[in-house]
Tab-separated table of N, CA and C and ligand atoms in Angstrom:
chain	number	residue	atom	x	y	z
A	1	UNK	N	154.622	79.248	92.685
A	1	UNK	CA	153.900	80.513	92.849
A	1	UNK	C	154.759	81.658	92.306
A	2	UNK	N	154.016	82.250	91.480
A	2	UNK	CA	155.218	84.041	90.702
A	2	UNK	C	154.786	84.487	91.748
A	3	UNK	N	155.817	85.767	91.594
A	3	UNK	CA	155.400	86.807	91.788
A	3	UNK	C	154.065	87.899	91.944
A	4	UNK	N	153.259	87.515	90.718
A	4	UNK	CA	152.152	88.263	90.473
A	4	UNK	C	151.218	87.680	91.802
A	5	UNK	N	151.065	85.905	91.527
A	5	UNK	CA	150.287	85.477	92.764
A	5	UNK	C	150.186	86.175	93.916
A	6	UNK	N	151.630	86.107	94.256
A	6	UNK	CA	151.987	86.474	95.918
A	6	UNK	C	151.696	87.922	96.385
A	7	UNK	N	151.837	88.894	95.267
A	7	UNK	CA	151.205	90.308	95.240
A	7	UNK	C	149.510	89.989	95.689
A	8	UNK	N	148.838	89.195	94.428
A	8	UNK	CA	147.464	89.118	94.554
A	8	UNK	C	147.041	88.588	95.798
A	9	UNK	N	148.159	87.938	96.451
A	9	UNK	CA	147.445	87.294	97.613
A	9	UNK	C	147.826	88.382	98.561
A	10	UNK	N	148.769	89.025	98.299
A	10	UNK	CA	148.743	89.862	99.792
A	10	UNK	C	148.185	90.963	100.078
A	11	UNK	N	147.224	91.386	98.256
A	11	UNK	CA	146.761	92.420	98.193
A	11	UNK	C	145.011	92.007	99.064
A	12	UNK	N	145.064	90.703	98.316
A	12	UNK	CA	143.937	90.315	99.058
A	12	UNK	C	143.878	90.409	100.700
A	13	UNK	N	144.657	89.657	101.327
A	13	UNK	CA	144.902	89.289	102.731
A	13	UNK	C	144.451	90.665	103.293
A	14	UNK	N	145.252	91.867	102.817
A	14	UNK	CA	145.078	93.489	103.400
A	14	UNK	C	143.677	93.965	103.228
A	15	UNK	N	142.644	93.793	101.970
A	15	UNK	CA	141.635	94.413	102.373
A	15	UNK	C	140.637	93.385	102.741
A	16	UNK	N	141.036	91.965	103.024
A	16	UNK	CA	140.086	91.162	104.136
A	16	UNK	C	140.747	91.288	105.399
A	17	UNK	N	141.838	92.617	105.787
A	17	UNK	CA	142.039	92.758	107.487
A	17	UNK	C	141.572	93.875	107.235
A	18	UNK	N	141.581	94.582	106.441
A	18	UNK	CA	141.215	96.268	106.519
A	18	UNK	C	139.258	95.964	106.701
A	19	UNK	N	138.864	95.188	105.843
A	19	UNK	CA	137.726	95.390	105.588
A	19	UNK	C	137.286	95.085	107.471
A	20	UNK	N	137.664	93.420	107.709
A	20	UNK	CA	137.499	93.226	109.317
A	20	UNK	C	137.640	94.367	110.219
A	21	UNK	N	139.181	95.128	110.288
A	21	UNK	CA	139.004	96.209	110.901
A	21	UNK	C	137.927	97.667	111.060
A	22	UNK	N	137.492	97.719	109.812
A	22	UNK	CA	136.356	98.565	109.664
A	22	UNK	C	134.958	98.033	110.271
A	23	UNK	N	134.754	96.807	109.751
A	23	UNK	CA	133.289	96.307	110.417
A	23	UNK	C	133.484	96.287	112.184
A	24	UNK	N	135.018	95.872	112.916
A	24	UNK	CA	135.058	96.007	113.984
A	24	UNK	C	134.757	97.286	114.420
A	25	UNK	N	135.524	98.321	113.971
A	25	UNK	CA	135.728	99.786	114.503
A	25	UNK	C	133.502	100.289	114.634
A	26	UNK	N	133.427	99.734	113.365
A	26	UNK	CA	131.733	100.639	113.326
A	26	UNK	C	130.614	100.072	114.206
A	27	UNK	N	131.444	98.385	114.057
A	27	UNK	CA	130.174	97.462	115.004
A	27	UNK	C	130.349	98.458	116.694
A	28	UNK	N	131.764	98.623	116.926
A	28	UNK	CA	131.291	99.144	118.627
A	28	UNK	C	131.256	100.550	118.405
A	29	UNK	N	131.470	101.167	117.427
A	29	UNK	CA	130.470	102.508	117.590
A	29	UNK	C	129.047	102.315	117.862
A	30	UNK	N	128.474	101.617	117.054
A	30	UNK	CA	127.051	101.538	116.952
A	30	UNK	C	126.819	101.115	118.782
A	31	UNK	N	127.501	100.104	119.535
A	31	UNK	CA	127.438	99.970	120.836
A	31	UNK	C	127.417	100.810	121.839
A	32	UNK	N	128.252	101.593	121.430
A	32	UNK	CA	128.584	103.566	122.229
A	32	UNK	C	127.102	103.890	122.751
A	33	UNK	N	126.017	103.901	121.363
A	33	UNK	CA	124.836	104.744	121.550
A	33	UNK	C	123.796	103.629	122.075
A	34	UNK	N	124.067	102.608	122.179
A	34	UNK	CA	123.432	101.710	123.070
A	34	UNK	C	122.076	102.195	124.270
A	35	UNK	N	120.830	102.205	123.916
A	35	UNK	CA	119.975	102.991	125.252
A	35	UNK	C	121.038	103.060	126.624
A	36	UNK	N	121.297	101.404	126.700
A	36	UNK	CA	122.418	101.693	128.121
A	36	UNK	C	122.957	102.640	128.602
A	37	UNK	N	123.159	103.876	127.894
A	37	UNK	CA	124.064	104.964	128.429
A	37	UNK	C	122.566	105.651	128.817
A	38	UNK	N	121.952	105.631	128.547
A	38	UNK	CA	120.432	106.541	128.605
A	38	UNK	C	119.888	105.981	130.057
A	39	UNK	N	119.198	107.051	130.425
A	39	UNK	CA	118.752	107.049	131.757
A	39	UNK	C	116.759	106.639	131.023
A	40	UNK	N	116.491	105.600	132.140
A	40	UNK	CA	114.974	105.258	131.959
A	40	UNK	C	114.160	106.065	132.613
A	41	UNK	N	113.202	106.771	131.849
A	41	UNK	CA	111.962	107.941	132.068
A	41	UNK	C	110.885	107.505	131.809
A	42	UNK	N	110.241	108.317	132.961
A	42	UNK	CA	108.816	107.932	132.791
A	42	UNK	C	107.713	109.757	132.927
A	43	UNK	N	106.867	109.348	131.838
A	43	UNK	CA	106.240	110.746	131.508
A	43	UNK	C	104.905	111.167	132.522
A	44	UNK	N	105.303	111.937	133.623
A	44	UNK	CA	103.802	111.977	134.413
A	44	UNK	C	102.562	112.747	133.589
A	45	UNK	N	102.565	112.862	132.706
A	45	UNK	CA	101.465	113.284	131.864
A	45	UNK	C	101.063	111.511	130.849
A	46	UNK	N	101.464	111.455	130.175
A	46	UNK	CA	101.179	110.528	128.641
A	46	UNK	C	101.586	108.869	129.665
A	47	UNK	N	102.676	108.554	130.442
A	47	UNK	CA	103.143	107.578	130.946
A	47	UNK	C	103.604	106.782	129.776
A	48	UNK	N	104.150	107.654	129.659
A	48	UNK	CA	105.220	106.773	128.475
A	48	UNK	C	106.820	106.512	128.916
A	49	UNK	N	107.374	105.194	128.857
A	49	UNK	CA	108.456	104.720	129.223
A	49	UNK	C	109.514	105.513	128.129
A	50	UNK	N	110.687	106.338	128.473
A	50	UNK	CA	111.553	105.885	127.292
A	50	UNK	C	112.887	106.051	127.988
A	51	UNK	N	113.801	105.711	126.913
A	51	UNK	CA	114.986	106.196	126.823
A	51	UNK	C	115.305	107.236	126.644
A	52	UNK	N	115.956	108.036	127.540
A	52	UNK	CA	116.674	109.711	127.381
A	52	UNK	C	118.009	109.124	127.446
A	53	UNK	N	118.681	109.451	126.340
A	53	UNK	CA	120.157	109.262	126.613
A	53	UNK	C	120.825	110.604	126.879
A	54	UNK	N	122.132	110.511	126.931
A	54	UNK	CA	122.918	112.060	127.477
A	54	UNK	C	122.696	113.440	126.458
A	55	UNK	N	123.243	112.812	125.518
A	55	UNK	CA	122.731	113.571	124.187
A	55	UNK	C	121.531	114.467	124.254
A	56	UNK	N	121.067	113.532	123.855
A	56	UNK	CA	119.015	114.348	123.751
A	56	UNK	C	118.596	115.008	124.819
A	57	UNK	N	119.146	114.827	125.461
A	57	UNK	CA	118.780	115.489	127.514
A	57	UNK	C	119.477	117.020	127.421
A	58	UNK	N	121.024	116.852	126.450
A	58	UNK	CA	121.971	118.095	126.355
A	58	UNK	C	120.869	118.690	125.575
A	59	UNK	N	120.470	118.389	124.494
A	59	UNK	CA	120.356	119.126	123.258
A	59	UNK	C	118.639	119.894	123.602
A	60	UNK	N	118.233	119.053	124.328
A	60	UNK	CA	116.665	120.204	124.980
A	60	UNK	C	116.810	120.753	125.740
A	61	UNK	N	118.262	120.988	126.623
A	61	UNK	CA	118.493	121.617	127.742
A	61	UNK	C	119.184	123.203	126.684
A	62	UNK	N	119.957	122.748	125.417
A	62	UNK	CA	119.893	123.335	124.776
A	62	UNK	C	119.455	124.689	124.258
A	63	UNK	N	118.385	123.948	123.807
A	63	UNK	CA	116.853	124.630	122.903
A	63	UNK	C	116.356	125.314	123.757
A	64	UNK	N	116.417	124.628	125.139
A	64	UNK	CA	115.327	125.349	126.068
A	64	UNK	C	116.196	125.714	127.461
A	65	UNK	N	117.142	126.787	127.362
A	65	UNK	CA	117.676	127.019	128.594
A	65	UNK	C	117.050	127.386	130.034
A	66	UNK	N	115.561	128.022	129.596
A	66	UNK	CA	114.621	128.049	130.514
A	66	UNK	C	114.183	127.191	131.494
A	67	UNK	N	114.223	125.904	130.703
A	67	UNK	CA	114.156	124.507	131.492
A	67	UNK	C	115.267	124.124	132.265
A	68	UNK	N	116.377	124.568	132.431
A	68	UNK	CA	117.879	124.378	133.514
A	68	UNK	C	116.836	124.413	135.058
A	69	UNK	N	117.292	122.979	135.307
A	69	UNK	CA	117.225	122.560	136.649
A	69	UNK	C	115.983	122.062	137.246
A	70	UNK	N	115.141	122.238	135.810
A	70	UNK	CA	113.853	121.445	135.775
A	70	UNK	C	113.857	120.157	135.081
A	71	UNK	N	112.809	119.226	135.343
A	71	UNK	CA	112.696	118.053	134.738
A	71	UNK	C	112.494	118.546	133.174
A	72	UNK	N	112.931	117.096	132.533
A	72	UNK	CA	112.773	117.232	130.780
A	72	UNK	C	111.540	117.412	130.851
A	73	UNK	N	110.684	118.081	129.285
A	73	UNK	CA	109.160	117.983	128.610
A	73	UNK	C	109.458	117.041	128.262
A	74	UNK	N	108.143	115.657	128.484
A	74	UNK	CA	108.344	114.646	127.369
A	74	UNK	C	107.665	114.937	125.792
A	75	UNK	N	109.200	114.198	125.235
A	75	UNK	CA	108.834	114.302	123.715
A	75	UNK	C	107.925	113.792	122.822
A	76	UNK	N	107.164	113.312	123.846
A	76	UNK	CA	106.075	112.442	123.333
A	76	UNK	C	104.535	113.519	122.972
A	77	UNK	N	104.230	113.692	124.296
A	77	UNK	CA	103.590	114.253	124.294
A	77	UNK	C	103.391	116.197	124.629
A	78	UNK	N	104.831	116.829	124.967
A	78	UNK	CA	104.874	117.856	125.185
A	78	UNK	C	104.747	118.772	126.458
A	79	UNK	N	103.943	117.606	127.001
A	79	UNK	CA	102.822	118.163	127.956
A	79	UNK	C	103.260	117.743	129.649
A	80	UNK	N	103.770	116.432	129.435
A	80	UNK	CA	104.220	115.927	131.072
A	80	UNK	C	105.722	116.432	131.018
A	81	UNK	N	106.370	115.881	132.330
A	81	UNK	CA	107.461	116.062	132.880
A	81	UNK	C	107.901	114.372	132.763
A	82	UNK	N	109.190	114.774	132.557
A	82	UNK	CA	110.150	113.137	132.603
A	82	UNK	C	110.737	113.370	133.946
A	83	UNK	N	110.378	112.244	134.513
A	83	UNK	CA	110.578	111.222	135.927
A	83	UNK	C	111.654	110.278	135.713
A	84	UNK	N	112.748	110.410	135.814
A	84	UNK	CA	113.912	109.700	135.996
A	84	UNK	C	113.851	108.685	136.630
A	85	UNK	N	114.283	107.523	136.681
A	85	UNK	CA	113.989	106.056	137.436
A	85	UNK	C	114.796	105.010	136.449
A	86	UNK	N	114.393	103.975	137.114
A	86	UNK	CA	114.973	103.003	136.279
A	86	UNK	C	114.077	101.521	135.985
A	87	UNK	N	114.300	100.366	135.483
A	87	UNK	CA	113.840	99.559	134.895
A	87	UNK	C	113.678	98.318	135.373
A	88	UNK	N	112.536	97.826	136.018
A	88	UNK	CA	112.666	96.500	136.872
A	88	UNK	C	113.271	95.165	135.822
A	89	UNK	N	114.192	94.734	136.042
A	89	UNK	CA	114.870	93.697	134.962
A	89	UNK	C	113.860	92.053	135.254
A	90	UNK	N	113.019	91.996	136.012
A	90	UNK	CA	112.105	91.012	136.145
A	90	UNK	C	110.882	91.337	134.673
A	91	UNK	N	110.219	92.127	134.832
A	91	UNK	CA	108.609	92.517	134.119
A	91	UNK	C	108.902	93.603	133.475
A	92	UNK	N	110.097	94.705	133.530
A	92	UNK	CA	110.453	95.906	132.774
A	92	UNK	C	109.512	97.113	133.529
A	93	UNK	N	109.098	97.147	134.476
A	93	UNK	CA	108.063	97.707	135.102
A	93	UNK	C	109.530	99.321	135.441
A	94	UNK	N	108.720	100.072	135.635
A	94	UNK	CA	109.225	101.069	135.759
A	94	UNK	C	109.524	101.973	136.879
A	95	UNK	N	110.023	102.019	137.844
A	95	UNK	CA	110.136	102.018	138.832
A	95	UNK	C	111.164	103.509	139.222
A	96	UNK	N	110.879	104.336	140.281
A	96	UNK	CA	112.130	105.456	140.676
A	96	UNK	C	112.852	104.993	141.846
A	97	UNK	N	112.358	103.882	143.003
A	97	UNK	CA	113.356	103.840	143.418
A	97	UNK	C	113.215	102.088	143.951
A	98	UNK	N	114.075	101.187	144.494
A	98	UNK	CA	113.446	99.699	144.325
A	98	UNK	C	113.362	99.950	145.585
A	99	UNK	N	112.490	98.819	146.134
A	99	UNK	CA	111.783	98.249	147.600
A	99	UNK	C	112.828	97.285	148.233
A	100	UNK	N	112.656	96.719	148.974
A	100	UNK	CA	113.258	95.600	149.859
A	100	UNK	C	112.383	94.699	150.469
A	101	UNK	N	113.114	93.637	150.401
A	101	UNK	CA	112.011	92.275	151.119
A	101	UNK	C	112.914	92.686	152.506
A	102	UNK	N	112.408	91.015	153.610
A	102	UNK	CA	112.322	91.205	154.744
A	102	UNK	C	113.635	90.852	154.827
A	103	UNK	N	114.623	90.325	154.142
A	103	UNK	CA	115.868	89.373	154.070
A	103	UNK	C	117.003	90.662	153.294
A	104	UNK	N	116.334	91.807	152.996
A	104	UNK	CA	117.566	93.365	152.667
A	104	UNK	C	117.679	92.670	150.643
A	105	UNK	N	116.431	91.777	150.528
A	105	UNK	CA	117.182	91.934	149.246
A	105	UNK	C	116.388	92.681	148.185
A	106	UNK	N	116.582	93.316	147.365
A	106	UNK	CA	116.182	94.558	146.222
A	106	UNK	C	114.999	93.893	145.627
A	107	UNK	N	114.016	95.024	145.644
A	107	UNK	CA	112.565	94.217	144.935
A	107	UNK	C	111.753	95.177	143.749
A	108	UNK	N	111.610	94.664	143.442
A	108	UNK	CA	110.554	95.448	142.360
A	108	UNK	C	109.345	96.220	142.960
A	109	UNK	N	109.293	97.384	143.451
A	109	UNK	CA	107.712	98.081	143.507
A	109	UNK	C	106.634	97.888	143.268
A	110	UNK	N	106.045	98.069	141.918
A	110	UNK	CA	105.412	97.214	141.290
A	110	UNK	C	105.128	96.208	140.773
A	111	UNK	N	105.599	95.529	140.361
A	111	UNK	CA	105.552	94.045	140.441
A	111	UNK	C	105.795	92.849	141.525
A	112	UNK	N	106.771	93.839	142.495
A	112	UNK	CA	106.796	93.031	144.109
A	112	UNK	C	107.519	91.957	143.525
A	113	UNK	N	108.449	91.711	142.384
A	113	UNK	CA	109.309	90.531	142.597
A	113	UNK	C	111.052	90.906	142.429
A	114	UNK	N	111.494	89.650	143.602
A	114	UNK	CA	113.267	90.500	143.611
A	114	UNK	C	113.643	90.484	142.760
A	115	UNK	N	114.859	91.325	142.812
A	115	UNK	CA	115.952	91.027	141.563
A	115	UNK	C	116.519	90.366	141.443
A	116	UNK	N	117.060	89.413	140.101
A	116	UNK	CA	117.742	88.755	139.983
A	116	UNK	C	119.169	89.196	140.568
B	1	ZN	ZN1	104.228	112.427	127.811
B	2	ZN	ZN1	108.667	94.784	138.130
């Protein structure tokens, strides 16, 4: 093996760790914005499920300082209020606060089945 090889190979080796390091670094950015950080809403006008993450919640509180300490407008339709709650992990049913069976264990509201 010259010289030249051992350059070419180590030039190689560096941007197949650099390149890895980059796809690592961006793959868990993209994870950061994950709905997960977002709180599950529900629209008492339209009843539309969504994701409000922290962000988008700042940025209409923003726009609309008037709205401080009131529920979000949903962006859907303009017109309802977003209902904060969360997400039955059985049926995805939408729920603000969970139920209990007779045994203290966590149940779905609407759908009436426990949690895993
Ligand atoms: Zn709506
Ligand atoms: Zn449910």
């Amino acid at each position: 093996m010259n010289d030249k090889t051992k350059l070419g190979l180590s030039i190689a080796a560096i941007v197949l760790c650099g390149g890895f390091i980059i796809s690592f670094v961006s793959s868990s950015e993209t994870s950061a914005d994950f709905p997960d950080g977002g709180t599950w809403t529900q629209c008492n006008a339209c009843g539309e499920m969504q994701v409000i993450d922290p962000e988008t919640r700042g940025r209409f509180y923003d726009d609309n300082p008037s709205q401080m300490g009131q529920p979000m407008v949903c962006p859907k339709c303009k017109k309802g209020r977003l209902v904060d709650g969360l997400k039955c992990p059985v049926n995805g049913c939408f729920y603000v606060q969970a139920g209990q069976m007779a045994d203290g264990r966590p149940v779905c509201p609407k759908c009436k089945k426990p949690f895993p």
